Coordinates of C-alpha atoms and ligand atoms in Angstrom, one line a residue:
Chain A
X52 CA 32.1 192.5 109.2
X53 CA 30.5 189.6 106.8
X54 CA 32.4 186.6 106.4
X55 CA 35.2 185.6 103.4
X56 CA 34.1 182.4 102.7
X57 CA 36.6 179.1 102.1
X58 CA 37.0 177.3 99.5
X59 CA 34.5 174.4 99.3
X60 CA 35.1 170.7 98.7
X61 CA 33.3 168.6 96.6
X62 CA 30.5 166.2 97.8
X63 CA 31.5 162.5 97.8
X64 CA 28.7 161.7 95.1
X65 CA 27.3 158.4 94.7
X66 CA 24.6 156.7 92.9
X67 CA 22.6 157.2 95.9
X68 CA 23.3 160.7 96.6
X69 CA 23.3 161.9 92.4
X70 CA 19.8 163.2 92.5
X71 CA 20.2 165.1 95.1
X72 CA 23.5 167.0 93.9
X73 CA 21.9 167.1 90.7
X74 CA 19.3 169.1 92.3
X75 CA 21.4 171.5 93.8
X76 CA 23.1 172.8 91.0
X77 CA 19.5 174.2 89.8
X78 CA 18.7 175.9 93.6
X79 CA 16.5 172.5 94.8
X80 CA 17.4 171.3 98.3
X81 CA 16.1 167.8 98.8
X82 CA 15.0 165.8 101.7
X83 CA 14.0 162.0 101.5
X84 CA 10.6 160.6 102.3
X85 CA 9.4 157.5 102.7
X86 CA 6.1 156.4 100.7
X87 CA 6.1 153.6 103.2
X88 CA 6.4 154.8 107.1
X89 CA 5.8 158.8 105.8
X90 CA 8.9 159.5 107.7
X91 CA 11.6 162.5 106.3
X92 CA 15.1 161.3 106.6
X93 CA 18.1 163.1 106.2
X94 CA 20.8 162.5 105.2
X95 CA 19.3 160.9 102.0
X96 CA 19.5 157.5 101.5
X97 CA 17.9 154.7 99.2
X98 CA 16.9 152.6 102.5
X99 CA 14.8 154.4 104.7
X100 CA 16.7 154.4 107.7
X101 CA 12.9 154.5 109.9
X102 CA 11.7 151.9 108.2
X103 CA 14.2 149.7 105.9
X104 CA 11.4 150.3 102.9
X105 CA 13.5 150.9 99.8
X106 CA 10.2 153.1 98.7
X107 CA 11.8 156.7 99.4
X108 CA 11.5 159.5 97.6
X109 CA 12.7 162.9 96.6
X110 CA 10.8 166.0 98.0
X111 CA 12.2 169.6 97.5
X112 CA 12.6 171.5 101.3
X113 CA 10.9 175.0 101.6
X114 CA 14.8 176.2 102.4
X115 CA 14.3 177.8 105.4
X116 CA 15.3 176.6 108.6
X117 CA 16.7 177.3 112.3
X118 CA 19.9 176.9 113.9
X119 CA 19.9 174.4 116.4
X120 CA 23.4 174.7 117.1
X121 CA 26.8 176.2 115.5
X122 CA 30.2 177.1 116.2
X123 CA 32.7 179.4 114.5
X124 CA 36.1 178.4 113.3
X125 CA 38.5 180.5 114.2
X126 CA 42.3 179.4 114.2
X127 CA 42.0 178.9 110.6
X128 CA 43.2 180.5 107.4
X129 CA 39.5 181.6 106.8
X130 CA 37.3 181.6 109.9
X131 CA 34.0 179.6 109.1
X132 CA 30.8 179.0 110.9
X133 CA 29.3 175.0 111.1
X134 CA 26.2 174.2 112.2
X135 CA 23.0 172.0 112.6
X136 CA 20.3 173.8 110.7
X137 CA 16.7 172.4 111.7
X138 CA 15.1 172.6 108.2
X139 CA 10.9 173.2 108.5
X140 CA 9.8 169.8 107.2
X141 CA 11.9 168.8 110.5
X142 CA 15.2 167.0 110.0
X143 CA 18.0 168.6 111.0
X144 CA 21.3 169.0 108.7
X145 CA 25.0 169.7 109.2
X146 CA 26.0 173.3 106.8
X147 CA 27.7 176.2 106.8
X148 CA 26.4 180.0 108.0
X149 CA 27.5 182.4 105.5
X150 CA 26.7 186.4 104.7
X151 CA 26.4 186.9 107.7
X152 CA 28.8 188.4 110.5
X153 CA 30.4 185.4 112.4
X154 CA 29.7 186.8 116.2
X155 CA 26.2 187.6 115.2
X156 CA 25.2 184.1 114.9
X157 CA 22.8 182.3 117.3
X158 CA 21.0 179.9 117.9
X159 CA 17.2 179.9 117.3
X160 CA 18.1 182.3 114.5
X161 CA 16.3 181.7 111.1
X162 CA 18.2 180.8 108.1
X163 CA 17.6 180.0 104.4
X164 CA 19.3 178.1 101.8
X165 CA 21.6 179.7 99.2
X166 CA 23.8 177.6 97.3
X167 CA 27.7 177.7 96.8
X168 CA 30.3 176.3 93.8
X169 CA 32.4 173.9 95.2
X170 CA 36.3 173.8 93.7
X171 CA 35.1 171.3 91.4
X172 CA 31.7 173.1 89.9
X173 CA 29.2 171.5 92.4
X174 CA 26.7 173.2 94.0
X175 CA 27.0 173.1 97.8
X176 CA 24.0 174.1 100.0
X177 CA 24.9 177.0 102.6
X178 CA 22.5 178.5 105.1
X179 CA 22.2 183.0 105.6
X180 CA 19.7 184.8 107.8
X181 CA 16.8 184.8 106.9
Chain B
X222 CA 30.6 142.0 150.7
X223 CA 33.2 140.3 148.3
X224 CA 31.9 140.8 144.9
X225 CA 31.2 138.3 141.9
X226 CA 33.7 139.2 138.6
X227 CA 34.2 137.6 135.6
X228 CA 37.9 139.0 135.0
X229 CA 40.1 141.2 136.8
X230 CA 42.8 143.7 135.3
X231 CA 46.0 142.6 136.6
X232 CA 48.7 144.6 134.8
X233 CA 48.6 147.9 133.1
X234 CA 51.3 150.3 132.1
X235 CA 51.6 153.8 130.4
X236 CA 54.0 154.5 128.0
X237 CA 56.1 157.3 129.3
X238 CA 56.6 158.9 126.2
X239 CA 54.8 162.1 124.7
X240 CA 56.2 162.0 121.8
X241 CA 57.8 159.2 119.6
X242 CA 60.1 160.6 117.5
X243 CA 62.4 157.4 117.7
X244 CA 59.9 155.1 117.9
X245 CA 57.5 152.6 115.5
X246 CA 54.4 152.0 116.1
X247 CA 54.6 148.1 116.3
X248 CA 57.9 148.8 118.2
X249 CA 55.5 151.0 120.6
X250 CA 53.2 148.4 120.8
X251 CA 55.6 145.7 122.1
X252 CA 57.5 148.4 124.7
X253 CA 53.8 148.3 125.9
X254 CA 53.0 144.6 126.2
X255 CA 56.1 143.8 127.7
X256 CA 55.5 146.8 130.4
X257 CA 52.1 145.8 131.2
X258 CA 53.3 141.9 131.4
X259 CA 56.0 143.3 133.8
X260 CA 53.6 144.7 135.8
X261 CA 51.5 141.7 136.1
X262 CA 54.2 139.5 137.0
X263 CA 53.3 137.6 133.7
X264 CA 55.3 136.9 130.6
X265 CA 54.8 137.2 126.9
X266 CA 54.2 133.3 126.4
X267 CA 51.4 133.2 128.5
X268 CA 49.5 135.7 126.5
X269 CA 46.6 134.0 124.6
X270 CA 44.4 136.8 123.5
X271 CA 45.1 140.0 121.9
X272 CA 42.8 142.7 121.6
X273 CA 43.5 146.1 119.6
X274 CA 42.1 149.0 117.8
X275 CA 41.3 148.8 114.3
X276 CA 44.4 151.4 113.5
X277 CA 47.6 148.8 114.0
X278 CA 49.4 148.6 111.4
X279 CA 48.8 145.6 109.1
X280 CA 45.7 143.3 109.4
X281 CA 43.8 143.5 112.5
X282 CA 45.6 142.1 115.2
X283 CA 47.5 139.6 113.2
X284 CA 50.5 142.0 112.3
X285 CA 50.9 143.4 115.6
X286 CA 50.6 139.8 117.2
X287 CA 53.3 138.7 114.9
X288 CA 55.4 141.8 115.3
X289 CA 55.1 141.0 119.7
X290 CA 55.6 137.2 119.0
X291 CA 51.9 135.9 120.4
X292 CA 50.5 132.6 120.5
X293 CA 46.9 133.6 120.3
X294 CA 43.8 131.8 121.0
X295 CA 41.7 134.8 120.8
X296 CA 41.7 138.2 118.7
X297 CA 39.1 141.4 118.7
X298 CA 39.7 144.2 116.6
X299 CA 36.3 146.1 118.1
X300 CA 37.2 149.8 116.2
X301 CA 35.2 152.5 118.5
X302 CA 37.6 155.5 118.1
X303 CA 38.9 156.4 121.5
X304 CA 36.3 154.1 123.3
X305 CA 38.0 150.9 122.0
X306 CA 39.6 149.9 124.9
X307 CA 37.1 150.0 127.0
X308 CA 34.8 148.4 124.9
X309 CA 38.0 145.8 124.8
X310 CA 38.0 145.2 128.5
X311 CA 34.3 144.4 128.4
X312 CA 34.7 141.5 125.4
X313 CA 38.1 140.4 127.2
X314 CA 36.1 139.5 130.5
X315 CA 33.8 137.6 128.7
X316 CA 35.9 135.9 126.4
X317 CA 38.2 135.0 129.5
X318 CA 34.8 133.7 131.2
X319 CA 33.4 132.2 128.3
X320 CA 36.6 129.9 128.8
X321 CA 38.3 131.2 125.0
X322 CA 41.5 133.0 126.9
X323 CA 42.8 133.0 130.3
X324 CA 45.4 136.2 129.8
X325 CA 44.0 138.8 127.5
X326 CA 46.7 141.5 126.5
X327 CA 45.0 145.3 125.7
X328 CA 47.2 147.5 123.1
X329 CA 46.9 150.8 122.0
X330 CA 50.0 152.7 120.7
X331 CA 50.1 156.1 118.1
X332 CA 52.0 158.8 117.4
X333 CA 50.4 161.3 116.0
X334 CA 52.5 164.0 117.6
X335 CA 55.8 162.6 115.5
X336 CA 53.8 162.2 112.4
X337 CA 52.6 166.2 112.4
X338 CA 49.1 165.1 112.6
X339 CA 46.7 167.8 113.0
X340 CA 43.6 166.8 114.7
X341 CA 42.3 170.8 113.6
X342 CA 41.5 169.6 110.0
X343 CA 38.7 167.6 108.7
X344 CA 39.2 164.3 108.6
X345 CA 38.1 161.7 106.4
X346 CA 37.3 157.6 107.3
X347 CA 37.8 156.5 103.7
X348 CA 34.2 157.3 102.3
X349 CA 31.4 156.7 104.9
X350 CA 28.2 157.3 103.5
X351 CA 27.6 159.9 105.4
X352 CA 31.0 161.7 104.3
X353 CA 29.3 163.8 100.7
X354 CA 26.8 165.6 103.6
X355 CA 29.7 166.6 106.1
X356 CA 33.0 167.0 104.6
X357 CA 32.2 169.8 102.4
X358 CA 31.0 171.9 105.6
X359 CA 34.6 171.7 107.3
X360 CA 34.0 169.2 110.4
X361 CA 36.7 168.8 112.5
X362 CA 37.2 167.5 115.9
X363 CA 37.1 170.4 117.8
X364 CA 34.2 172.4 116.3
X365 CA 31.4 169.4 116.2
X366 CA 32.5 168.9 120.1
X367 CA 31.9 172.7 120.5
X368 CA 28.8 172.4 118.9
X369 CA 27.6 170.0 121.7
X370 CA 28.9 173.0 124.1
X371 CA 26.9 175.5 122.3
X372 CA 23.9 173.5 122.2
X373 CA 24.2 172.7 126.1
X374 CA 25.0 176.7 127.0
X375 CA 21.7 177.3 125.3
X376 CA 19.6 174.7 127.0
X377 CA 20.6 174.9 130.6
X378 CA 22.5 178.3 130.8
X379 CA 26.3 176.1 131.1
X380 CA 28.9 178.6 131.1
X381 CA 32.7 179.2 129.8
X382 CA 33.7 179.3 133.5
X383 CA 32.1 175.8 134.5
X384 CA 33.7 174.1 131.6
X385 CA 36.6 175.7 132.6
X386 CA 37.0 174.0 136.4
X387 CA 37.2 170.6 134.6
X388 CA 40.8 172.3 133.1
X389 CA 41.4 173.7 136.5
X390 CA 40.8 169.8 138.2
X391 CA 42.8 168.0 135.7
X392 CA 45.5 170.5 136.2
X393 CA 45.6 170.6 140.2
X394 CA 46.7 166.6 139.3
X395 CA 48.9 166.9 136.6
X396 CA 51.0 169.4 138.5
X397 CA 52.1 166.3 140.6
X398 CA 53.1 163.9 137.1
X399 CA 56.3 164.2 135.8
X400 CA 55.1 162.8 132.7
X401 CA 52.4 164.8 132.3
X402 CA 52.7 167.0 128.9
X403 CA 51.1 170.3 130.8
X404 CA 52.5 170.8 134.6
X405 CA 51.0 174.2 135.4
X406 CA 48.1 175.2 137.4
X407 CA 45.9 177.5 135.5
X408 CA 42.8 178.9 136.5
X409 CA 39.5 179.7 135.6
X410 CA 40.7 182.9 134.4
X411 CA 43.9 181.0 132.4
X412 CA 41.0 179.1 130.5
X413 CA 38.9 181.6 129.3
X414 CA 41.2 183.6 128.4
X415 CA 42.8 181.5 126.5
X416 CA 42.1 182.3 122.1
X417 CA 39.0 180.7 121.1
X418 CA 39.7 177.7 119.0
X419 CA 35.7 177.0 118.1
X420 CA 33.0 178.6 119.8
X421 CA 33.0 178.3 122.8
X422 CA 36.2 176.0 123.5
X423 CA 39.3 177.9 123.8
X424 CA 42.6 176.0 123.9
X425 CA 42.8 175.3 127.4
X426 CA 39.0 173.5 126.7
X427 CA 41.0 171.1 124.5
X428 CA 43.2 168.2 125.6
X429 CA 46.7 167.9 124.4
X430 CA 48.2 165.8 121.6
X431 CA 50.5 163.4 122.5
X432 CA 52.1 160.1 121.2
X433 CA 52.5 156.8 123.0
X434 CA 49.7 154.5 124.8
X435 CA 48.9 152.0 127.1
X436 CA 48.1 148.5 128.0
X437 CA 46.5 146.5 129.7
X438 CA 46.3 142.5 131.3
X439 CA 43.7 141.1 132.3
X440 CA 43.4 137.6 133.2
X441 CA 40.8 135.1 134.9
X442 CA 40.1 135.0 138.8
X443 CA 42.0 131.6 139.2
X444 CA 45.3 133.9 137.9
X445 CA 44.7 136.7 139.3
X446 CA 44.8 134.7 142.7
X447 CA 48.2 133.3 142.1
X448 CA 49.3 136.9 141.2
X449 CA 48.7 138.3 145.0
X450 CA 46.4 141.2 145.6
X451 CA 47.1 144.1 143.3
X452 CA 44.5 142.5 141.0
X453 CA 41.5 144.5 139.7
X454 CA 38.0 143.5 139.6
X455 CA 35.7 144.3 136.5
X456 CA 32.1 144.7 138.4
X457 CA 30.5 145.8 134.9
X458 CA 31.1 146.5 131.6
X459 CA 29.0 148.9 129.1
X460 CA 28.8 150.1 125.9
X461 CA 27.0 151.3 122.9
X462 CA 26.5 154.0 120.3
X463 CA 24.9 157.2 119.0
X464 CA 24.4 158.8 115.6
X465 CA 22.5 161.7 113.9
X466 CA 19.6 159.8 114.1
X467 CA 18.4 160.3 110.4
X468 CA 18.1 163.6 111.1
X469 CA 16.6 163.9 114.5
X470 CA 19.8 165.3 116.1
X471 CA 19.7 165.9 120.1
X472 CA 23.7 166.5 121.1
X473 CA 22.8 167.1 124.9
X474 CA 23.9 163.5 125.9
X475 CA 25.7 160.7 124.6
X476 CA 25.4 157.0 124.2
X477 CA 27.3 156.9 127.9
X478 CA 23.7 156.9 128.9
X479 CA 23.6 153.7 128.1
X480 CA 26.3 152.3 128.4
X481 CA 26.7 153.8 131.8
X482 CA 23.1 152.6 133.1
X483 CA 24.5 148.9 131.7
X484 CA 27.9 149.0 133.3
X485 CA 26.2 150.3 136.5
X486 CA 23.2 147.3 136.8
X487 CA 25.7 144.4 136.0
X488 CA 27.7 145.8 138.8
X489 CA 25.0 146.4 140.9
X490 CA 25.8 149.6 141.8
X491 CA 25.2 153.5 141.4
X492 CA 27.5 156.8 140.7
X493 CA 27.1 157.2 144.3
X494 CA 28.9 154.6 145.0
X495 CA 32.1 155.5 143.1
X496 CA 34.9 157.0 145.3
X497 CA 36.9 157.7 142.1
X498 CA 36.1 158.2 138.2
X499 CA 38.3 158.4 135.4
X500 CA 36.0 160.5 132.7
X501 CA 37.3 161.0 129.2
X502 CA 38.3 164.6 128.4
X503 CA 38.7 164.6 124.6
X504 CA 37.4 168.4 126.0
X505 CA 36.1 170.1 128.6
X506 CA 32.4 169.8 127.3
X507 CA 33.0 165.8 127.1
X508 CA 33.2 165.7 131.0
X509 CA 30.2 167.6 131.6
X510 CA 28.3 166.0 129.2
X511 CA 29.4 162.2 130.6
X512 CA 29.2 163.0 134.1
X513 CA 25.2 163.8 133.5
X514 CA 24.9 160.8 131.0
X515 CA 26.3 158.4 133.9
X516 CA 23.7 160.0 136.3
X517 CA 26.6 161.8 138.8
X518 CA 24.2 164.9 138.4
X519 CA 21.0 165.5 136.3
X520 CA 20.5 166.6 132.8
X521 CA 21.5 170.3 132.6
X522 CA 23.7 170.3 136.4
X523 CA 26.5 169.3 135.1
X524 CA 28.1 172.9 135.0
X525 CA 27.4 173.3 138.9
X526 CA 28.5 170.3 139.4
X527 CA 31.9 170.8 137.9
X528 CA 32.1 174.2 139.5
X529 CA 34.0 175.5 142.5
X530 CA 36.8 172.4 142.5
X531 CA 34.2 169.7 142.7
X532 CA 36.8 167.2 140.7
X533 CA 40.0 168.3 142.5
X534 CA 41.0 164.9 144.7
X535 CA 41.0 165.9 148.1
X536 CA 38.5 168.8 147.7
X537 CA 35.9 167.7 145.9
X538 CA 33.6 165.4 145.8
X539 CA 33.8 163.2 143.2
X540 CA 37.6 163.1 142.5
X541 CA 38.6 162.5 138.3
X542 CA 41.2 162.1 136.4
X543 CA 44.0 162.0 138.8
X544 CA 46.9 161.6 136.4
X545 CA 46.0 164.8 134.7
X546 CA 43.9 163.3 132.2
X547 CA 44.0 164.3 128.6
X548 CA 43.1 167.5 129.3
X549 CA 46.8 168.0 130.9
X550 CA 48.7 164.5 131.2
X551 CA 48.2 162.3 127.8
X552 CA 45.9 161.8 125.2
X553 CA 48.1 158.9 122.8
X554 CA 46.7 158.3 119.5
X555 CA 43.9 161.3 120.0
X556 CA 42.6 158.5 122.1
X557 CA 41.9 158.6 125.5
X558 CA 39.9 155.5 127.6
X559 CA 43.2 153.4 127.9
X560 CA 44.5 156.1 130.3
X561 CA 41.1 156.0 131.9
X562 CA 41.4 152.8 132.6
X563 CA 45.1 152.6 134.1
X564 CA 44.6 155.6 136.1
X565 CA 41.8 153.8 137.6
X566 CA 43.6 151.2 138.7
X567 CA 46.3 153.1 139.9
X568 CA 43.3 155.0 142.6
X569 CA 42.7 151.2 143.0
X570 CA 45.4 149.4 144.0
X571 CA 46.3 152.9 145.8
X572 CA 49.7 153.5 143.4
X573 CA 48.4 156.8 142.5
X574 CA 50.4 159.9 143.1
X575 CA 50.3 160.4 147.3
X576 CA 48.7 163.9 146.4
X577 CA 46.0 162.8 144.4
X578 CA 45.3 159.3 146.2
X579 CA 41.8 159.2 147.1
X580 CA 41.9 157.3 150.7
X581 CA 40.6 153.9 150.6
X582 CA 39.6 153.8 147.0
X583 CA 37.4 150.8 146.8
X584 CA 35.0 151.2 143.7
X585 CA 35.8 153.5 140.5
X586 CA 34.5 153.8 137.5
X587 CA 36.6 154.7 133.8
X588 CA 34.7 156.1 130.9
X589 CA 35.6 156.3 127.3
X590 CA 33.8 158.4 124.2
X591 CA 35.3 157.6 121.1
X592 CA 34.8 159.8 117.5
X593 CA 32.6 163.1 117.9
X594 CA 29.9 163.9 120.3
X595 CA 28.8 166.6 118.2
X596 CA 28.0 163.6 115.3
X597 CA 28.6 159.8 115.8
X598 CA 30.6 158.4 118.4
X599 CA 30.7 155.3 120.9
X600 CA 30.8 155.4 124.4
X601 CA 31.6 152.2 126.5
X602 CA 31.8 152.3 130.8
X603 CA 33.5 150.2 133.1
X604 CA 33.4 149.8 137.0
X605 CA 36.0 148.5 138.9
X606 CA 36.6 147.7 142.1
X607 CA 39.9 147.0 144.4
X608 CA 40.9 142.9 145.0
X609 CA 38.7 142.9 148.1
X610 CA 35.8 144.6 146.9
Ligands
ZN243 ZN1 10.2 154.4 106.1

């Protein structure tokens, strides 16, 4: 049985973080790299967290990832699945698992990004099988 | 050998209240400092340093020390989620041997019970930077600890029915406290069978929710000598923190690794060495998790370890939690290392429960993890060892 799927929140968004939301909303998932150190960071800052250069930048993820852990949610109105999803480039983010049955899940499995409205007409990015 | 300490813990008292219906939180703290006092043989006026979470009401310390009626020389709000008080022990021996107090009074009170506080939902800390990448997903307490468990079934095979023996320990003890919010023996059977909360922790993974708190005196070694021999010693002290890392996320251990390898050198001493510990059970997976951090058993063991009543006092090796822990006894606040900590002293002073004494306790240890394993949180150890250790 695939999933009914909650009702999202909205992103705290703030002049750090506009880009990437920004992003979203036209299907880009964003990591942050550092000109200086060459490091990916996640999640996004100005400051590179490796480093403490303030020359980061923007690059666009490939969108597909693995799990490197989850967990299903299951005393709640809507079960849901959370999870860590390894992304290719090699930072590892907190999402959701959706279109997908929720005792199917696992982890190693490989996932892409699809994107999801939030209540307030953001664009929140979800992980399916790949 | 008679051992070196800064400090020593000489009063400490647990609310006996699970739920605080009829009761402020200020009003809590006070019952608290004047039971811990009590038990000290020490009074209010000679208090001189407070120490408390960042959630009292008011500013810092300051309201609550008001609200008690301190004269303070010394205040430290260290905020480390359930941690704290550890953490609090730590900066109270070395304030009291830096010479800034001489009798440092430890507070935590809640009631999140009374209040109707879910601890299911996602919470928010008033706009972390972090929060636009988490909240969305639907954190909550429960499911980023069972992600930890997840991750640590998949690594090193741990199964439903280890975790569960740390449920079956803490419940062999709490059968013998009255206070204790869950009496009954349950087995490994009871626990997985229980309904799955999140992957993989089912209820009886989780600990209960429960108002009150504790507190704790501690006080230099001239006082302490003039207070007779139920006096503590604080051998070591550790603490620190772990995060995601910027993205390089690893949740098979916690920042008790350090804080346990610190705690364990200034003491000079080694797990092996501890006839008792006091681990925090936020949930099942917390205890495995710590007891490998603290180096009890290696990376991976920790579900054999835990296995076949290895906790239980009296049959087991390593004897925890003796008042039932938070798994059965008391979790106030959703915090859970001040009851480490008195329990502790308890095995010490050898006050515990006749059926859960562990003979001749001379050395223990009590361990706190505070916020989420399965994303930030701070750990803090402390080893602690009878008068005449
Ligand atoms: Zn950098």
């Amino acid at each position: 049985m695939s999933q009914m799927e909650r009702t999202y929140l909205d992103p705290d968004i703030n002049m750090e973080t506009t880009v990437y939301w920004e992003s979203a909303k036209n299907g880009k998932l964003l990591v942050k790299t550092c000109k200086a150190c060459g490091k990916l960071h996640y999640y996004p800052r100005t400051i590179c967290p490796h480093c403490l250069s303030s020359d980061t930048d923007w690059v666009e993820a490939s969108g597909k990832g693995t799990i490197y852990t989850y967990s299903v949610m299951r005393r709640t109105e809507t079960p849901y699945v959370i999870a860590y999803v390894t992304l290719e480039e090699g930072v590892t983010m907190l999402s959701n698992i959706v279109e997908c049955d929720v005792d199917d899940v696992a982890v190693g499995q490989t996932v892409e990004v699809v994107f999801r409205d939030t209540e307030g007409g953001h664009s929140l990015p979800v992980f399916r099988p790949a | 050998m008679v051992r070196p300490t800064k400090a020593y813990i000489a009063g400490v008292y647990e609310h006996p209240t699970r739920k605080a219906i009829d009761k402020t939180i200020p009003q809590l703290h006070a019952e608290l400092a004047a039971g811990a006092l009590a038990d000290a043989g020490l009074t209010k006026d000679d208090v001189d340093g407070f120490f408390c979470d960042g959630t009292g009401p008011g500013l810092g310390g300051i309201s609550m020390a008001e609200y008690i009626g301190l004269d303070l020389k010394y205040t430290d709000c260290t905020e480390t989620g359930g941690s704290s008080y550890i953490v609090h022990v730590g900066h109270a021996a070395q304030a009291i041997a830096d010479g800034k107090c001489s009798v440092a009074l430890i507070s935590l009170a809640g009631r999140p019970r009374a209040e109707g506080l879910k601890t299911l939902g996602a919470r928010t800390y008033g706009g972390p930077p972090e929060a636009g990448f988490e909240m969305p997903y639907g954190p909550a307490v429960v499911n980023t600890y069972a992600m930890a468990a997840m991750r640590h079934m998949h690594e090193f095979g741990t199964t439903s029915e280890q975790l569960a023996w740390i449920k079956v320990a803490a419940s062999h003890h709490a059968q013998h406290n009255e206070h204790a919010v869950l009496r009954a023996v349950v087995t490994v059977e009871d626990v997985v069978n229980s309904p799955m909360i999140a992957d993989p922790l089912h209820r009886l993974d989780c600990c209960v929710i429960s108002d009150g708190g504790g507190a704790l005196v501690m006080v230099s070694p001239e006082i302490a000598k003039s207070l007779g021999n139920r006096s503590v010693k604080v051998l070591g002290q550790g603490e620190a923190i772990k995060h995601l890392n910027a993205g390089q996320v690893d949740l098979t251990y916690t920042a008790g690794v350090t804080s346990g390898r610190i705690a364990f050198e200034e003491a000079n001493l080694t797990p092996a060495d501890m006839d008792y510990a006091s681990i925090y059970d936020s949930f099942t997976i917390t205890v495995l998790i710590t007891l490998e951090d603290l180096g009890f058993c290696a990376r991976g063991e920790g579900g054999k370890f835990v296995s076949d009543g290895n906790l239980i006092s009296g049959i087991g090796k390593l004897p925890f939690n003796t008042d039932g822990g938070g798994l059965c006894n008391n979790h106030p606040s959703n915090r859970g290392s001040m009851t480490k900590v008195i329990e502790a002293v308890r095995q010490l002073r050898g006050e515990a429960h006749p059926a859960v004494q562990v003979p001749d306790c001379t050395l223990a240890l009590a361990h706190g993890t505070g916020g989420q394993i399965g994303t930030r949180s701070g750990s803090a150890t402390v080893i602690l060892g009878r008068n005449d250790a």
